Tab-separated table of C-alpha atoms in Angstrom:
chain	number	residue	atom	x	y	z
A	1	UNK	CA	21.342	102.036	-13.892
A	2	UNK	CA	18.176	102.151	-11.578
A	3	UNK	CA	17.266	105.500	-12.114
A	4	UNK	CA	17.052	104.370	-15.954
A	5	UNK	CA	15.480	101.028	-14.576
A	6	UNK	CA	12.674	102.894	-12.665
A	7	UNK	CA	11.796	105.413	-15.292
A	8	UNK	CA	11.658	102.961	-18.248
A	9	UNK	CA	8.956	100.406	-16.245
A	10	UNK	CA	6.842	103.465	-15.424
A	11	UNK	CA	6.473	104.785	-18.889
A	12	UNK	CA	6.028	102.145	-20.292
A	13	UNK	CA	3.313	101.050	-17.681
A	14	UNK	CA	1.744	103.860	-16.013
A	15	UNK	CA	-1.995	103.082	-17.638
A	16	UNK	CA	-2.197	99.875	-15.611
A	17	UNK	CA	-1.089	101.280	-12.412
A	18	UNK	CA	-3.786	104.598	-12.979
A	19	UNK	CA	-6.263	101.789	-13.466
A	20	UNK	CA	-5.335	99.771	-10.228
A	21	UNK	CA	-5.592	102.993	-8.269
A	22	UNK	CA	-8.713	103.669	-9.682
A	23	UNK	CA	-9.951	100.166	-8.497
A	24	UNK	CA	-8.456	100.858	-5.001
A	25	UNK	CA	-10.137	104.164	-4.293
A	26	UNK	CA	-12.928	103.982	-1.968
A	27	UNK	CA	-14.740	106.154	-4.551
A	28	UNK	CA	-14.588	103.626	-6.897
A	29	UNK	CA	-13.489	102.782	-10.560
A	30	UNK	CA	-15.924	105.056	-12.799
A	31	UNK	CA	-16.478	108.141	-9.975
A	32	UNK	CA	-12.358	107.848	-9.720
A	33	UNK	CA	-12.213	108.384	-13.112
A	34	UNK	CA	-12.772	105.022	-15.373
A	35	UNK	CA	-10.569	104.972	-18.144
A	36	UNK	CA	-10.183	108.580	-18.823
A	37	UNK	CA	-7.011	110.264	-18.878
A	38	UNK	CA	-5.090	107.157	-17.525
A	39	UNK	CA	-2.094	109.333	-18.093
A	40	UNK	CA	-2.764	111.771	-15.257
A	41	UNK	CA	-0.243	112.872	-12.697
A	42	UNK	CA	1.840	111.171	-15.268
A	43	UNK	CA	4.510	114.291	-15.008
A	44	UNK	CA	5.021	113.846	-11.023
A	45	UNK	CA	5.468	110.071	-11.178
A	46	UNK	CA	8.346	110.792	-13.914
A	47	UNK	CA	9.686	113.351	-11.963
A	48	UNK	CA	9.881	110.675	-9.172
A	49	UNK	CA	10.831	107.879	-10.964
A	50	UNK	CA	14.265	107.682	-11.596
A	51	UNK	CA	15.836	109.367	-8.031
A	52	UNK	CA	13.960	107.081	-6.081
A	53	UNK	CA	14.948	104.188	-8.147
A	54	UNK	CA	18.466	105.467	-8.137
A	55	UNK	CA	18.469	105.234	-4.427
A	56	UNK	CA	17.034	102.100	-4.169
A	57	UNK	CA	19.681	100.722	-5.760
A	58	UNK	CA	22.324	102.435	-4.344
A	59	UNK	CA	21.287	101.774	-1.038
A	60	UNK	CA	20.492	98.195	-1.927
A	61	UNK	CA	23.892	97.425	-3.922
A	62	UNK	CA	26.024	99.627	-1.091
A	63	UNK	CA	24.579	97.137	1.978
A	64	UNK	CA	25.567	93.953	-0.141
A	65	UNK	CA	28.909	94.659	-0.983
A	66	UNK	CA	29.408	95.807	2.650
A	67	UNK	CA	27.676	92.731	3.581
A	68	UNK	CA	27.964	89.676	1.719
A	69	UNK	CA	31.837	89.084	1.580
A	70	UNK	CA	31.258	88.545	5.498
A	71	UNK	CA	28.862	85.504	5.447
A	72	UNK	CA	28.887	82.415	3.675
A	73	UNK	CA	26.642	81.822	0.230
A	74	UNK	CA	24.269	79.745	2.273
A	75	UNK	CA	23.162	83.047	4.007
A	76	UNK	CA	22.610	85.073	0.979
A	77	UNK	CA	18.809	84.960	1.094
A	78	UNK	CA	18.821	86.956	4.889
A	79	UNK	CA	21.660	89.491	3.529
A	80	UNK	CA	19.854	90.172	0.486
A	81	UNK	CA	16.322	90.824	2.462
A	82	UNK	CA	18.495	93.016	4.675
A	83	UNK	CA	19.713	94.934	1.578
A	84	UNK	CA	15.879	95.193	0.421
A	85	UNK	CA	14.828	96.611	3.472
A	86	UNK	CA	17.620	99.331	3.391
A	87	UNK	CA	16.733	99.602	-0.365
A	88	UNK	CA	13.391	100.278	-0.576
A	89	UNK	CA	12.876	102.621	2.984
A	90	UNK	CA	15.432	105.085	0.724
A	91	UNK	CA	13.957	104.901	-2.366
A	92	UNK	CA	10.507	105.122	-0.526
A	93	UNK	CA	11.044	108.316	1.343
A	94	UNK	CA	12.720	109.918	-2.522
A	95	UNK	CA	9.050	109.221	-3.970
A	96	UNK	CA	6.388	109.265	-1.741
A	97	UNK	CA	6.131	113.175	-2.100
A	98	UNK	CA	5.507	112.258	-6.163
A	99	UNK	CA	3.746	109.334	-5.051
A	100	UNK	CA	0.991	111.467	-3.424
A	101	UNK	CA	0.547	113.683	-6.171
A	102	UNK	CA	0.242	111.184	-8.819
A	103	UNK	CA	-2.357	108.931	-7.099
A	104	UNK	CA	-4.391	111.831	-6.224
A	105	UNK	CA	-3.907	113.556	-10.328
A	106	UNK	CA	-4.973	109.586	-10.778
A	107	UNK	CA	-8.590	110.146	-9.268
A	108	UNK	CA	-8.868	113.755	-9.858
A	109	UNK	CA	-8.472	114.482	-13.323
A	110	UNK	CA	-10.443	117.937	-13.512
A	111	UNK	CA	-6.920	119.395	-11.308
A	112	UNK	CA	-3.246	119.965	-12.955
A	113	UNK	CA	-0.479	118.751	-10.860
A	114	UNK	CA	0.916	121.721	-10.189
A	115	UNK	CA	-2.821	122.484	-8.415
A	116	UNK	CA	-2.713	119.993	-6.724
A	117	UNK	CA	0.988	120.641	-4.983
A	118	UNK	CA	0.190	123.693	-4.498
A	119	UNK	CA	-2.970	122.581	-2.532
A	120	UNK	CA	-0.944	120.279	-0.538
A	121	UNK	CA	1.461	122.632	0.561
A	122	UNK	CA	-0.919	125.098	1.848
A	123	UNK	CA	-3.592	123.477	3.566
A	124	UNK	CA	-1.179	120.269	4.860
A	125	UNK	CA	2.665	121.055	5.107
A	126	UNK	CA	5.586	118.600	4.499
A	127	UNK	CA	3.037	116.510	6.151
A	128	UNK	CA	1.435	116.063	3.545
A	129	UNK	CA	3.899	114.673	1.009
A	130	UNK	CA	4.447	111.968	3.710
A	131	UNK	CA	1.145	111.217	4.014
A	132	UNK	CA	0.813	107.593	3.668
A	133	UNK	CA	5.001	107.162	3.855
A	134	UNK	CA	4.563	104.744	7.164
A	135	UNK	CA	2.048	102.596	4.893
A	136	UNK	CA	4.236	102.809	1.975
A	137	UNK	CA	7.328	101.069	4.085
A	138	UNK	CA	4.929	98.648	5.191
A	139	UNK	CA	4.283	97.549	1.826
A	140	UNK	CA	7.492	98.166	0.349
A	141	UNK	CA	9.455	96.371	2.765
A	142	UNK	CA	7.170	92.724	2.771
A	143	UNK	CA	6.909	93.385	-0.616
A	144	UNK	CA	11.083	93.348	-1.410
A	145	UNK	CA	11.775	91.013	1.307
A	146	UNK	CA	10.014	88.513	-0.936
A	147	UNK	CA	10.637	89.969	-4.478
A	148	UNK	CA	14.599	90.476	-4.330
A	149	UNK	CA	15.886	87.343	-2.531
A	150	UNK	CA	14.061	85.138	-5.045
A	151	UNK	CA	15.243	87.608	-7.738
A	152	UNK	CA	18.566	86.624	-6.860
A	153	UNK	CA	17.460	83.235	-5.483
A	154	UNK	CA	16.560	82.829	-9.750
A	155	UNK	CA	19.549	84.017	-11.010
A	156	UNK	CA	22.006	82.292	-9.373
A	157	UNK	CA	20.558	78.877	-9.737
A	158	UNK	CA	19.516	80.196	-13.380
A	159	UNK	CA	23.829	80.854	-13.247
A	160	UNK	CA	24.965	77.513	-12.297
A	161	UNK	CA	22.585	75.843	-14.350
A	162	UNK	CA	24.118	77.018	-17.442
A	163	UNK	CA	28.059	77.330	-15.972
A	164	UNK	CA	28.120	80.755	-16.572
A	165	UNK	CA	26.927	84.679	-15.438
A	166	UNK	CA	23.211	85.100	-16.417
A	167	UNK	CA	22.176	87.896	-19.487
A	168	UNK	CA	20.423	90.725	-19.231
A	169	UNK	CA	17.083	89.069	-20.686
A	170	UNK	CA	17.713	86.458	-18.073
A	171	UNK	CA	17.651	88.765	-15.087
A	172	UNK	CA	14.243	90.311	-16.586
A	173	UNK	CA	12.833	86.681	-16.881
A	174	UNK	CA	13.549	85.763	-13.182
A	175	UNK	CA	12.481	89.975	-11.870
A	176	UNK	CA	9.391	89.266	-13.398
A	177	UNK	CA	8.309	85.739	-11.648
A	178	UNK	CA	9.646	87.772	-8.538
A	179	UNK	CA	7.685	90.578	-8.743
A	180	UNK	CA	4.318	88.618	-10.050
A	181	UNK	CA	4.657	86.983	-6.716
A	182	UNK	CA	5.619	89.521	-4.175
A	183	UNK	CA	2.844	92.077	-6.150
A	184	UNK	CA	-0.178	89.558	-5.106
A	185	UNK	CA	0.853	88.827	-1.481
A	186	UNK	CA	1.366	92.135	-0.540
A	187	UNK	CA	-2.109	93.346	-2.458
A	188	UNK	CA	-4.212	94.191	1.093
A	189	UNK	CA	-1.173	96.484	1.638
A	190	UNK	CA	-1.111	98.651	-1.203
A	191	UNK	CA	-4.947	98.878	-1.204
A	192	UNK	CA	-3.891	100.008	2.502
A	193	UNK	CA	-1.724	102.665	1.641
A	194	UNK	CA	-3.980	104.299	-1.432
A	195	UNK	CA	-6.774	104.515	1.060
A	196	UNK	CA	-4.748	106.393	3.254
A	197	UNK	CA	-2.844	108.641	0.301
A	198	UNK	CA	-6.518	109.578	-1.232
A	199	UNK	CA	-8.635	109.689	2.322
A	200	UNK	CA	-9.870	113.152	2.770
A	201	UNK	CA	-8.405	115.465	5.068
A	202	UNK	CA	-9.878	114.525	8.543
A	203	UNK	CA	-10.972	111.571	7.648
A	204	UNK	CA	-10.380	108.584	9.764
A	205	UNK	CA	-8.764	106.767	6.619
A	206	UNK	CA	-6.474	109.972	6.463
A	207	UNK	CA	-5.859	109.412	10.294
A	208	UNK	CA	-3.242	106.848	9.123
A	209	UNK	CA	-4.414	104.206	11.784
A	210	UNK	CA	-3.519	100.622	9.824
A	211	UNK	CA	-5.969	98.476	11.835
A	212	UNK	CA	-9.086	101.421	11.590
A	213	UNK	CA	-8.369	101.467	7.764
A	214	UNK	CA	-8.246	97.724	6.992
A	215	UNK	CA	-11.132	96.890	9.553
A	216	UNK	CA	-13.287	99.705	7.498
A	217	UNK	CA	-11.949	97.914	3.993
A	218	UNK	CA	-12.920	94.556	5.487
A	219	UNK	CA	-16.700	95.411	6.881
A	220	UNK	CA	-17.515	97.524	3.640
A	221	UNK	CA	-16.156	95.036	1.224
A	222	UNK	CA	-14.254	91.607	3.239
A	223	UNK	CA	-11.527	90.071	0.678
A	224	UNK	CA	-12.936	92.298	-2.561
A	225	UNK	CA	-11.977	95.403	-1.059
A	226	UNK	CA	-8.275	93.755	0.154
A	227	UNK	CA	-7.586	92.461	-2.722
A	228	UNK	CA	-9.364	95.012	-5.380
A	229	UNK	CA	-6.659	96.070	-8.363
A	230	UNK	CA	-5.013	92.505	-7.798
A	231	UNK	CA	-5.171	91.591	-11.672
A	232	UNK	CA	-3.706	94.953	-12.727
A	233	UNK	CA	-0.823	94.884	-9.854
A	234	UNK	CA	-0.035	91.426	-10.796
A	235	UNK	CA	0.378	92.232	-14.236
A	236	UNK	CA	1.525	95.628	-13.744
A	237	UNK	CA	4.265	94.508	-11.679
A	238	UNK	CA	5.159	91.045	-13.537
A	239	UNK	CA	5.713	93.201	-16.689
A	240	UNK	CA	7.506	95.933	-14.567
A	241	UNK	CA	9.635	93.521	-12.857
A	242	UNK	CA	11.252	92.488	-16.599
A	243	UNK	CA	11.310	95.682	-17.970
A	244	UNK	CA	12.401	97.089	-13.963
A	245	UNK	CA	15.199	94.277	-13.618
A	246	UNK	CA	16.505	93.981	-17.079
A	247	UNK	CA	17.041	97.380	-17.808
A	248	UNK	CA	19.382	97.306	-14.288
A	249	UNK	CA	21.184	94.283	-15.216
A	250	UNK	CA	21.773	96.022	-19.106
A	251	UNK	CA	22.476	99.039	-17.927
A	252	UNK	CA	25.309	97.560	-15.547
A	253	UNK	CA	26.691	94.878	-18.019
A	254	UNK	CA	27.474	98.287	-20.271
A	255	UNK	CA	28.708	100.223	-18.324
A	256	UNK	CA	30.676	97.177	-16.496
A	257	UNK	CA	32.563	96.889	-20.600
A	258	UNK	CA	32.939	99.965	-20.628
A	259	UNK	CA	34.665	100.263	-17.569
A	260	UNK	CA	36.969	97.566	-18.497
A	261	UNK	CA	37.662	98.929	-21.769
């Protein structure tokens, strides 16, 4: 269910996110590549995609059934920001090799994707894959400590409201107000971690130090540069959040009957 989740929200939305990369690179939008090709490094995201999304969730579903039965409802909220962090350091260390690749296919579209991993591997290691992985959990985990808890904040007052378990077109309703939110509070972080993804070897940017990075962002361009792809995160993610969240809460519902039957 979230490997089919996390595959079916990047498909059908990669073009945005090519676009907000573009506006994050310190290159900027029409050197990074405009609108051309906002399909490249298309193949290493979808190779990505659905195992780190399938770990997510596992990881995330595994922690709450280990831990909610042994707290009361009224601590939900902290077990499910527990299960988030869990969640999203696996499914973050599945895709930040793919993650790498795609964002730099994203702002170098005269190289193939196999070039480019090649590249990587020679002239930076493992290393490189992970580049950025440190800055990836520090905006993954802010990012689902606000964006799951009021998923499931939503659904289960959504629940009660109407006496009884929520659809799957529910779930998508209340994953995308989540994930509009979370996406624009946690903005300065992703423009954090695709500075450090696209920085140039030796760079101090591809140094990886947080506070050198953002203090570079913030002289060159103050709250532009922090916030700069905001509009096409927000909407990239509110969409992705209903497609992301409803195809997880289908996806279980069926197989849930089928199971049954």
């Amino acid at each position: 269910a979230g490997g089919a989740a996390g595959l079916s929200v990047d498909i059908a939305l990669y073009p945005i996110d090519t676009i907000k990369t573009r506006l994050q690179s310190s290159a900027g939008f029409i050197r990074s590549g405009g609108f051309r090709g906002v399909y490249s490094g298309f193949f290493s995201m979808a190779a990505g995609s659905a195992p780190s999304a399938a770990a997510m969730f596992f990881s995330y579903e595994l922690m709450k059934n280990i831990l909610e039965p042994t707290a009361p409802e009224e601590y939900r909220p902290f077990i499910h920001v527990i299960c988030a962090c869990v969640g999203e350091t696996c499914g973050s260390f599945v895709r930040n090799p793919f993650e790498v690749i795609k964002q730099r296919a994203q702002v170098e579209t005269n190289r193939n994707i196999a070039v480019l991993w090649k590249e990587t591997a020679r002239t930076e290691g493992l290393k490189g894959f992970y580049r950025g992985y440190g800055k990836t959990i520090i905006r993954d985990i802010p990012f689902a400590v606000i964006e799951y808890p009021v998923w499931e904040y939503l659904k289960r007052k959504w629940s009660k409201y109407q006496d009884r378990p929520i659809e799957s077109w529910q779930s998508a309703a209340c994953g995308s107000l989540a994930g509009g939110l979370a996406a624009a509070l946690t903005t300065p972080l992703d423009v954090l971690k695709t500075r450090v993804m696209l920085a140039e070897r030796k760079s101090a940017d591809a140094s990886g130090n947080t506070f050198l990075v953002l203090r570079n962002i913030w002289e060159k361009q103050k709250f532009r540069g922090l916030f700069s792809g905001l509009v096409p995160r927000v909407t990239w993610i509110s969409l992705g959040g209903g497609i992301y969240f409803g195809v997880y809460e289908w996806c279980k519902i069926s197989f849930n009957k089928q199971t049954i039957v």
